[in-house]
Amino acid sequence: MDYKIAHAGLYDSTQPPPDFGHPMLKYFSLESGYVNLNNGSYGCVPRPVTRFCSELSNKVEANPDRYHRFSFKPLLVDSRERIAKLIGAHTDECVFVSNATAAVNTIMRNIEWNSEDIIVQTSTTWLSTSRVLTYVSDTRPYPMLSMFKLSFPTTHAAILDAFRAHISGLKKNMATVSGDTPPERTPKILAVIDSVVANPGAYMPWKEMVAICRAEGVMTLVDAAHSLGQEPNIDLEAVKPDFWISNCHKWLFARRGSAVMYVPFRNQHLIKTSIPTSTNYVSPKDPPGGPSAPNFVMQHEWPGAVDFTSYLCIPTCLEFRSWLGGEEKINNYCRCLAIDGGRRLARMFDTRVMDETPHAQLTLNMTNVKLPLPTKVSKDKKTEVNDFLELSLLKQYNVFAVTFYHGDAFWVRCSAQVFNDMSDFERLGDALLVLCNEAKDTLLKGFT
């Protein structure tokens, strides 16, 4: 869809886009004066995408029967085709769900577990994902959880060495315990791997981690919530994870909530039902002549009457991103700004960036900078200080980035988007210097 009214925040695709940075703000709906360095949490929807969603919603309401019975289906297929091409997968291996948490639930609750099975999570696994894994472990037949401990700063090489040792150790222990277990009861291991850790914002060597698991016969679920729109050249056909999920509404410019769930053909028999179970579920008790199980695509095509607009806007998102210059150009700008902005903050704070590896191997479009605060504080103070910083940033300064505590220090995670420039980092830094001094004089008085 080509929007011609450039002055209204839409765009003329026959003309080149403006430079990245603040000239891009007119294409987004951010309020005047608000500095958003937190695209990683909720994303930002460009005006052309918002316009598409509004117009489509009006068309839906003009004739709900025509839309829900016929019109949405080819639009949904088009969206799946576009996403599949972007991530290097077959169209019918990709379906949409509302968010990454929904996808994790769908996968983990469909797998048939045994009590001897092991689910590997990381100490930095996102909390909602971790809670799903805990729930699965808390319910019959009670598969076991294994924690792969990860602490930053670190390097890709160190992560891979530690992960390889962890997986190898589990396999050796499992072989010893299993003994003469029949093949149909052989315990399985599933590793949940982040492509990009959320807090701290750190790019993981997830493709190599998947390769380690494949070599050991371990299944993988890649939580790539932050990958789409931030990580080019994903190529799932080559990497071959067992499951892969990513939000479209964080970095790809889609409306919330929108996520893709990739299940390769070889594993679709494991996903017996969508969640919630849809009218297209195939029961082994069904009479012959109906659709064949697992009916994976159809189950997710119609999970009931929902708003499909967040899925159907994907082509508009990708067309806008193409007009901006495409994935490589967008992410080169954002990554360079994240690296340079993080270093600028570190100089302002007289601290350090978390990623000091050669070539910033842990950094995509998010950077983590140590805050000038005491390094060892009580648990209740961690929460109190984070709440104070985040609330004050918004209420007093109308600027935002995520603050968090990790590895005996407070950090700030900044997300760089095409509408940001270095002055945004400097404005955040000025605000945090004031707030950190205030926190040291009040909440953290007596801590060193």
Coordinates of C-alpha atoms in Angstrom, one line a residue:
M1 CA 0.0 0.0 0.0
D2 CA 1.4 3.3 -1.1
Y3 CA 0.7 6.3 1.1
K4 CA 1.3 9.6 -0.6
I5 CA 0.8 12.2 2.1
A6 CA 4.4 12.5 3.4
H7 CA 3.7 15.6 5.4
A8 CA 1.1 13.7 7.5
G9 CA 3.6 11.1 8.5
L10 CA 2.9 8.7 5.6
Y11 CA 5.3 8.4 2.7
D12 CA 5.8 8.5 -1.0
S13 CA 7.5 5.3 -2.0
T14 CA 8.7 6.9 -5.2
Q15 CA 10.9 9.3 -3.2
P16 CA 14.0 8.5 -1.0
P17 CA 13.5 8.4 2.7
P18 CA 15.0 11.1 5.0
D19 CA 18.1 10.4 7.0
F20 CA 17.7 8.2 10.1
G21 CA 17.5 10.0 13.4
H22 CA 15.1 12.7 14.4
P23 CA 13.9 13.3 10.8
M24 CA 12.2 9.9 11.1
L25 CA 10.1 10.9 14.0
K26 CA 7.3 12.2 11.8
Y27 CA 6.7 8.7 10.6
F28 CA 5.9 7.6 14.2
S29 CA 3.2 8.6 16.7
L30 CA 5.5 9.4 19.6
E31 CA 4.4 12.5 21.5
S32 CA 6.4 15.6 21.2
G33 CA 9.3 15.7 23.6
Y34 CA 9.3 12.1 24.5
V35 CA 12.6 10.2 24.1
N36 CA 12.0 6.5 23.6
L37 CA 15.2 4.4 24.1
N38 CA 13.1 1.4 25.0
N39 CA 11.9 0.0 21.6
G40 CA 12.9 -3.4 22.9
S41 CA 10.0 -3.7 25.3
Y42 CA 6.9 -2.8 23.3
G43 CA 8.1 -1.7 19.9
C44 CA 6.9 1.4 18.0
V45 CA 4.3 1.3 15.2
P46 CA 4.9 3.6 12.2
R47 CA 2.1 5.8 11.0
P48 CA 1.7 3.9 7.7
V49 CA 1.1 0.7 9.6
T50 CA -1.3 2.4 12.0
R51 CA -3.2 3.8 9.0
F52 CA -3.4 0.4 7.4
C53 CA -4.7 -1.2 10.6
S54 CA -7.3 1.5 11.0
E55 CA -8.5 1.2 7.4
L56 CA -8.6 -2.6 7.6
S57 CA -10.6 -2.4 10.8
N58 CA -13.2 -0.1 9.1
K59 CA -13.5 -2.6 6.2
V60 CA -14.0 -5.4 8.7
E61 CA -16.8 -3.6 10.4
A62 CA -18.4 -2.7 7.0
N63 CA -19.1 -6.4 6.3
P64 CA -17.9 -8.7 9.1
D65 CA -19.3 -11.8 7.4
R66 CA -17.4 -11.3 4.1
Y67 CA -14.2 -10.6 6.0
H68 CA -14.3 -13.4 8.5
R69 CA -15.6 -16.0 6.1
F70 CA -13.5 -15.1 3.1
S71 CA -11.4 -11.9 2.9
F72 CA -8.9 -12.4 5.7
K73 CA -7.7 -15.8 4.5
P74 CA -5.6 -14.7 1.5
L75 CA -4.3 -11.7 3.5
L76 CA -3.1 -14.1 6.3
V77 CA -1.4 -16.4 3.8
D78 CA 0.4 -13.4 2.3
S79 CA 1.6 -12.4 5.8
R80 CA 2.9 -15.9 6.5
E81 CA 4.6 -16.0 3.1
R82 CA 6.4 -12.7 3.8
I83 CA 7.5 -13.8 7.2
A84 CA 8.6 -17.2 6.0
K85 CA 10.8 -15.6 3.3
L86 CA 12.3 -13.3 5.9
I87 CA 13.3 -16.1 8.3
G88 CA 14.3 -18.7 5.7
A89 CA 11.4 -21.2 6.2
H90 CA 8.5 -22.7 4.3
T91 CA 5.2 -20.8 4.5
D92 CA 3.4 -23.8 6.1
E93 CA 6.0 -24.0 8.9
C94 CA 5.0 -20.5 10.1
V95 CA 1.8 -19.5 11.9
F96 CA 0.9 -16.4 13.9
V97 CA 0.1 -16.2 17.6
S98 CA -0.4 -13.1 19.8
N99 CA 3.0 -13.0 21.4
A100 CA 6.1 -15.1 22.3
T101 CA 4.6 -16.2 25.6
A102 CA 1.6 -17.7 23.8
A103 CA 4.0 -19.5 21.5
V104 CA 6.0 -20.9 24.4
N105 CA 2.8 -22.2 26.0
T106 CA 1.6 -23.8 22.8
I107 CA 4.9 -25.7 22.3
M108 CA 5.6 -26.7 25.9
R109 CA 2.1 -27.8 26.7
N110 CA 1.8 -29.9 23.6
I111 CA 5.0 -32.0 24.1
E112 CA 4.3 -35.3 25.8
W113 CA 6.6 -35.3 28.8
N114 CA 8.0 -38.1 31.0
S115 CA 9.2 -37.8 34.5
E116 CA 12.8 -38.5 33.4
D117 CA 12.8 -35.8 30.8
I118 CA 14.9 -32.6 31.3
I119 CA 14.0 -29.0 30.3
V120 CA 17.1 -26.8 30.2
Q121 CA 16.6 -23.1 30.9
T122 CA 19.1 -20.3 31.4
S123 CA 19.4 -18.1 34.5
T124 CA 18.6 -15.1 32.2
T125 CA 15.6 -16.7 30.6
W126 CA 12.7 -14.2 30.4
L127 CA 10.5 -14.5 33.4
S128 CA 7.2 -15.4 31.6
T129 CA 9.1 -18.1 29.6
S130 CA 10.7 -19.3 32.8
R131 CA 7.3 -19.5 34.6
V132 CA 5.9 -21.6 31.7
L133 CA 8.8 -24.0 32.1
T134 CA 8.2 -24.1 35.8
Y135 CA 4.5 -24.8 35.4
V136 CA 5.3 -27.7 33.0
S137 CA 7.7 -29.1 35.6
D138 CA 5.2 -28.7 38.4
T139 CA 2.5 -30.8 36.6
R140 CA 2.3 -34.5 35.9
P141 CA 4.5 -36.3 35.0
Y142 CA 6.9 -33.7 36.5
P143 CA 9.8 -33.4 34.0
M144 CA 12.9 -32.0 35.5
L145 CA 14.3 -28.5 35.1
S146 CA 18.1 -27.9 34.7
M147 CA 19.5 -24.4 35.0
F148 CA 22.3 -23.3 32.7
K149 CA 23.8 -20.4 34.7
L150 CA 24.8 -17.3 32.6
S151 CA 26.2 -14.1 33.9
F152 CA 27.4 -11.0 32.0
P153 CA 29.9 -9.6 31.1
T154 CA 31.0 -12.7 29.1
T155 CA 31.9 -13.7 25.5
H156 CA 30.4 -15.9 22.9
A157 CA 33.3 -18.3 23.2
A158 CA 32.8 -18.6 27.0
I159 CA 29.0 -19.1 26.6
L160 CA 29.5 -21.9 24.0
D161 CA 32.2 -23.7 26.1
A162 CA 30.0 -23.6 29.2
F163 CA 26.8 -24.6 27.3
R164 CA 28.6 -27.5 25.6
A165 CA 29.8 -28.8 29.0
H166 CA 26.3 -28.4 30.5
I167 CA 24.6 -30.3 27.7
S168 CA 27.3 -33.0 27.6
G169 CA 27.1 -33.5 31.4
L170 CA 23.3 -33.9 31.2
K171 CA 23.7 -36.5 28.4
K172 CA 26.3 -38.5 30.3
N173 CA 24.3 -38.5 33.5
M174 CA 21.1 -39.4 31.6
A175 CA 22.9 -42.4 29.9
T176 CA 24.1 -43.6 33.3
V177 CA 20.6 -43.3 34.9
S178 CA 18.6 -44.6 31.9
G179 CA 20.4 -47.9 31.7
D180 CA 18.3 -50.4 29.8
T181 CA 15.3 -48.1 29.4
P182 CA 13.1 -49.2 26.4
P183 CA 13.6 -46.9 23.3
E184 CA 10.0 -45.6 23.6
R185 CA 10.7 -44.4 27.2
T186 CA 14.2 -43.0 26.5
P187 CA 14.3 -39.6 28.3
K188 CA 14.6 -36.5 26.2
I189 CA 16.2 -33.2 26.7
L190 CA 14.8 -29.9 25.4
A191 CA 16.9 -26.8 25.7
V192 CA 15.3 -23.3 25.7
I193 CA 17.7 -20.9 24.1
D194 CA 17.5 -17.2 23.8
S195 CA 18.6 -15.6 20.6
V196 CA 18.8 -12.2 22.3
V197 CA 18.6 -12.1 26.1
A198 CA 16.1 -9.4 27.2
N199 CA 17.8 -8.2 30.4
P200 CA 20.6 -7.6 29.9
G201 CA 20.1 -6.9 26.1
A202 CA 22.7 -9.4 24.8
Y203 CA 23.0 -11.2 21.5
M204 CA 23.6 -14.9 22.0
P205 CA 25.5 -17.4 19.8
W206 CA 22.2 -19.2 19.4
K207 CA 22.9 -20.8 16.0
E208 CA 26.0 -22.5 17.4
M209 CA 24.1 -23.5 20.6
V210 CA 21.5 -25.2 18.4
A211 CA 24.3 -27.0 16.5
I212 CA 25.6 -28.3 19.9
C213 CA 22.2 -29.6 20.8
R214 CA 21.7 -31.2 17.4
A215 CA 25.0 -33.0 17.7
E216 CA 23.9 -34.3 21.2
G217 CA 20.4 -35.3 20.1
V218 CA 18.9 -32.5 22.2
M219 CA 15.7 -30.7 21.1
T220 CA 15.7 -26.9 21.0
L221 CA 13.2 -24.2 21.4
V222 CA 14.7 -20.8 20.4
D223 CA 13.0 -17.9 22.2
A224 CA 13.8 -15.3 19.6
A225 CA 11.4 -12.7 20.9
H226 CA 13.8 -9.9 20.0
S227 CA 15.1 -11.2 16.7
L228 CA 12.7 -10.2 14.0
G229 CA 13.6 -6.7 12.8
Q230 CA 16.8 -6.7 14.8
E231 CA 18.7 -9.7 13.5
P232 CA 19.2 -10.1 9.7
N233 CA 20.0 -13.4 8.0
I234 CA 18.2 -15.7 10.4
D235 CA 18.0 -18.7 7.9
L236 CA 16.1 -21.3 9.9
E237 CA 16.3 -23.9 7.1
A238 CA 20.1 -23.9 7.6
V239 CA 20.1 -23.7 11.4
K240 CA 17.3 -26.3 11.9
P241 CA 16.0 -25.5 15.4
D242 CA 13.2 -27.8 16.5
F243 CA 11.0 -24.7 17.4
W244 CA 11.6 -21.0 16.9
I245 CA 9.4 -18.1 18.0
S246 CA 9.7 -14.3 17.6
N247 CA 7.6 -11.2 18.2
C248 CA 6.7 -9.1 15.2
H249 CA 5.7 -6.1 17.3
K250 CA 9.0 -5.4 19.0
W251 CA 11.4 -4.6 16.2
L252 CA 9.6 -5.3 13.0
F253 CA 7.1 -2.4 13.4
A254 CA 3.9 -4.6 13.6
R255 CA 1.0 -3.7 15.8
R256 CA 0.8 -5.4 19.1
G257 CA 0.3 -8.3 19.6
S258 CA 1.9 -10.3 16.8
A259 CA 4.3 -13.2 16.9
V260 CA 5.4 -15.9 14.5
M261 CA 5.7 -19.5 15.7
Y262 CA 7.9 -21.7 13.5
V263 CA 7.5 -25.5 13.7
P264 CA 9.3 -27.4 10.9
F265 CA 7.3 -30.1 9.1
R266 CA 9.3 -32.8 10.9
N267 CA 7.9 -31.7 14.3
Q268 CA 4.4 -30.6 13.5
H269 CA 3.0 -33.9 14.7
L270 CA 4.1 -32.9 18.2
I271 CA 1.8 -29.8 18.2
K272 CA -1.5 -31.6 18.4
T273 CA -3.6 -28.5 19.3
S274 CA -3.4 -24.8 19.1
I275 CA -3.9 -23.0 22.4
P276 CA -6.8 -22.4 22.8
T277 CA -7.9 -25.5 21.0
S278 CA -9.7 -24.5 17.8
T279 CA -12.5 -26.0 15.8
N280 CA -9.9 -27.4 13.4
Y281 CA -8.4 -29.8 16.0
V282 CA -8.2 -33.3 14.7
S283 CA -8.9 -36.1 17.2
P284 CA -7.6 -39.6 16.8
K285 CA -11.3 -40.6 17.6
D286 CA -12.7 -38.6 14.6
P287 CA -14.4 -40.6 11.9
P288 CA -12.4 -41.2 8.7
G289 CA -12.6 -38.8 5.8
G290 CA -11.8 -35.6 7.6
P291 CA -8.5 -33.6 7.7
S292 CA -5.3 -35.3 8.7
A293 CA -3.6 -34.6 12.0
P294 CA -2.1 -32.3 13.1
N295 CA -3.8 -29.8 10.7
F296 CA -1.2 -27.4 12.0
V297 CA -1.8 -24.4 9.8
M298 CA -5.6 -24.6 9.8
Q299 CA -5.7 -24.9 13.6
H300 CA -3.9 -21.6 13.9
E301 CA -5.6 -19.9 11.0
W302 CA -8.9 -19.8 12.9
P303 CA -8.4 -19.9 16.7
G304 CA -11.9 -18.3 17.0
A305 CA -13.0 -14.7 16.3
V306 CA -9.9 -12.6 17.0
D307 CA -8.5 -9.4 15.6
F308 CA -6.2 -10.5 12.9
T309 CA -5.1 -7.0 12.0
S310 CA -1.8 -7.3 13.9
Y311 CA -0.9 -10.3 11.7
L312 CA -2.2 -8.8 8.4
C313 CA -0.2 -5.6 8.7
I314 CA 3.1 -7.5 8.2
P315 CA 3.3 -6.8 4.5
T316 CA 2.8 -3.1 5.2
C317 CA 5.6 -3.2 7.8
L318 CA 8.0 -4.9 5.4
E319 CA 7.1 -2.5 2.6
F320 CA 7.9 0.5 4.9
R321 CA 11.1 -1.1 6.0
S322 CA 12.1 -1.8 2.4
W323 CA 11.5 1.9 1.6
L324 CA 13.8 2.8 4.5
G325 CA 16.5 0.8 2.9
G326 CA 15.9 -2.7 4.1
E327 CA 17.0 -4.9 7.0
E328 CA 20.7 -4.4 6.6
K329 CA 20.6 -0.6 6.4
I330 CA 18.1 -0.3 9.3
N331 CA 20.1 -2.6 11.6
N332 CA 23.5 -1.2 10.7
Y333 CA 22.3 2.3 11.8
C334 CA 20.7 1.0 14.9
R335 CA 23.6 -1.2 15.9
C336 CA 26.2 1.5 15.4
L337 CA 24.1 4.0 17.4
A338 CA 23.6 1.5 20.2
I339 CA 27.4 0.9 20.4
D340 CA 28.4 4.6 20.1
G341 CA 25.5 5.7 22.4
G342 CA 26.5 3.1 25.0
R343 CA 30.1 4.3 25.0
R344 CA 28.9 7.9 25.3
L345 CA 26.8 7.1 28.4
A346 CA 29.7 5.2 29.9
R347 CA 31.9 8.2 29.6
M348 CA 29.2 10.4 31.1
F349 CA 28.8 8.0 34.0
D350 CA 32.5 7.2 34.3
T351 CA 31.6 3.5 34.2
R352 CA 31.6 0.9 31.4
V353 CA 29.5 -0.8 28.8
M354 CA 28.7 -4.4 29.5
D355 CA 29.9 -5.6 26.1
E356 CA 33.6 -5.0 25.8
T357 CA 34.2 -7.9 23.4
P358 CA 36.1 -7.4 20.2
H359 CA 33.6 -6.1 17.5
A360 CA 30.9 -5.9 20.2
Q361 CA 29.7 -9.5 19.5
L362 CA 27.0 -9.3 22.2
T363 CA 25.4 -6.2 20.7
L364 CA 22.7 -5.9 18.1
N365 CA 20.4 -2.8 18.6
M366 CA 20.5 -2.8 22.4
T367 CA 23.3 -1.7 24.7
N368 CA 23.8 -2.0 28.5
V369 CA 25.7 0.6 30.5
K370 CA 26.7 0.3 34.2
L371 CA 25.1 3.0 36.3
P372 CA 27.1 5.1 38.8
L373 CA 25.5 3.4 41.9
P374 CA 26.7 1.2 44.7
T375 CA 27.4 -2.3 43.5
K376 CA 26.1 -4.4 46.4
V377 CA 22.7 -3.7 47.8
S378 CA 19.9 -5.7 49.5
K379 CA 17.2 -7.4 47.4
D380 CA 14.5 -5.0 48.5
K381 CA 16.7 -2.0 47.5
K382 CA 17.2 -3.4 44.0
T383 CA 13.5 -3.2 43.3
E384 CA 13.0 0.1 45.1
V385 CA 15.8 1.8 43.2
N386 CA 14.7 0.4 39.8
D387 CA 11.1 1.6 40.5
F388 CA 12.4 5.0 41.5
L389 CA 14.6 5.4 38.4
E390 CA 12.0 4.2 35.9
L391 CA 9.2 6.2 37.3
S392 CA 11.3 9.3 37.6
L393 CA 12.6 9.1 34.1
L394 CA 9.1 9.1 32.8
K395 CA 7.4 11.6 35.1
Q396 CA 10.2 14.1 35.5
Y397 CA 12.1 13.8 32.2
N398 CA 9.8 12.1 29.7
V399 CA 12.6 9.9 28.6
F400 CA 12.8 6.1 29.1
A401 CA 15.2 3.2 29.1
V402 CA 15.1 0.0 31.2
T403 CA 17.1 -0.1 34.4
F404 CA 17.9 -3.4 36.0
Y405 CA 20.3 -5.1 38.5
H406 CA 22.6 -7.9 37.2
G407 CA 25.9 -9.3 38.5
D408 CA 26.2 -7.0 41.5
A409 CA 25.6 -3.8 39.7
F410 CA 22.8 -1.6 38.3
W411 CA 22.6 -1.2 34.6
V412 CA 20.6 0.7 32.0
R413 CA 19.5 -1.0 28.8
C414 CA 19.0 1.3 25.8
S415 CA 17.3 0.3 22.5
A416 CA 18.3 2.2 19.4
Q417 CA 15.7 2.7 16.7
V418 CA 15.8 4.6 13.4
F419 CA 14.2 7.7 15.0
N420 CA 16.9 8.0 17.7
D421 CA 20.2 9.8 17.5
M422 CA 23.1 10.6 19.9
S423 CA 21.3 13.5 21.6
D424 CA 18.7 11.0 22.9
F425 CA 21.4 9.1 24.7
E426 CA 22.9 12.3 26.1
R427 CA 19.5 13.4 27.4
L428 CA 19.0 10.1 29.1
G429 CA 22.5 10.4 30.6
D430 CA 21.8 13.8 32.0
A431 CA 18.7 12.6 33.6
L432 CA 20.2 9.5 35.1
L433 CA 23.2 11.4 36.5
V434 CA 20.8 13.5 38.5
L435 CA 18.6 10.6 39.6
C436 CA 21.5 8.3 40.5
N437 CA 22.9 11.1 42.8
E438 CA 19.5 11.4 44.4
A439 CA 19.3 7.7 44.9
K440 CA 22.7 7.5 46.5
D441 CA 21.7 10.3 48.9
T442 CA 18.4 8.7 49.9
L443 CA 17.5 5.1 49.0
L444 CA 21.1 3.9 48.9
K445 CA 22.6 6.0 51.7
G446 CA 25.1 3.9 53.6
F447 CA 25.7 1.4 50.7
T448 CA 29.0 1.4 48.9

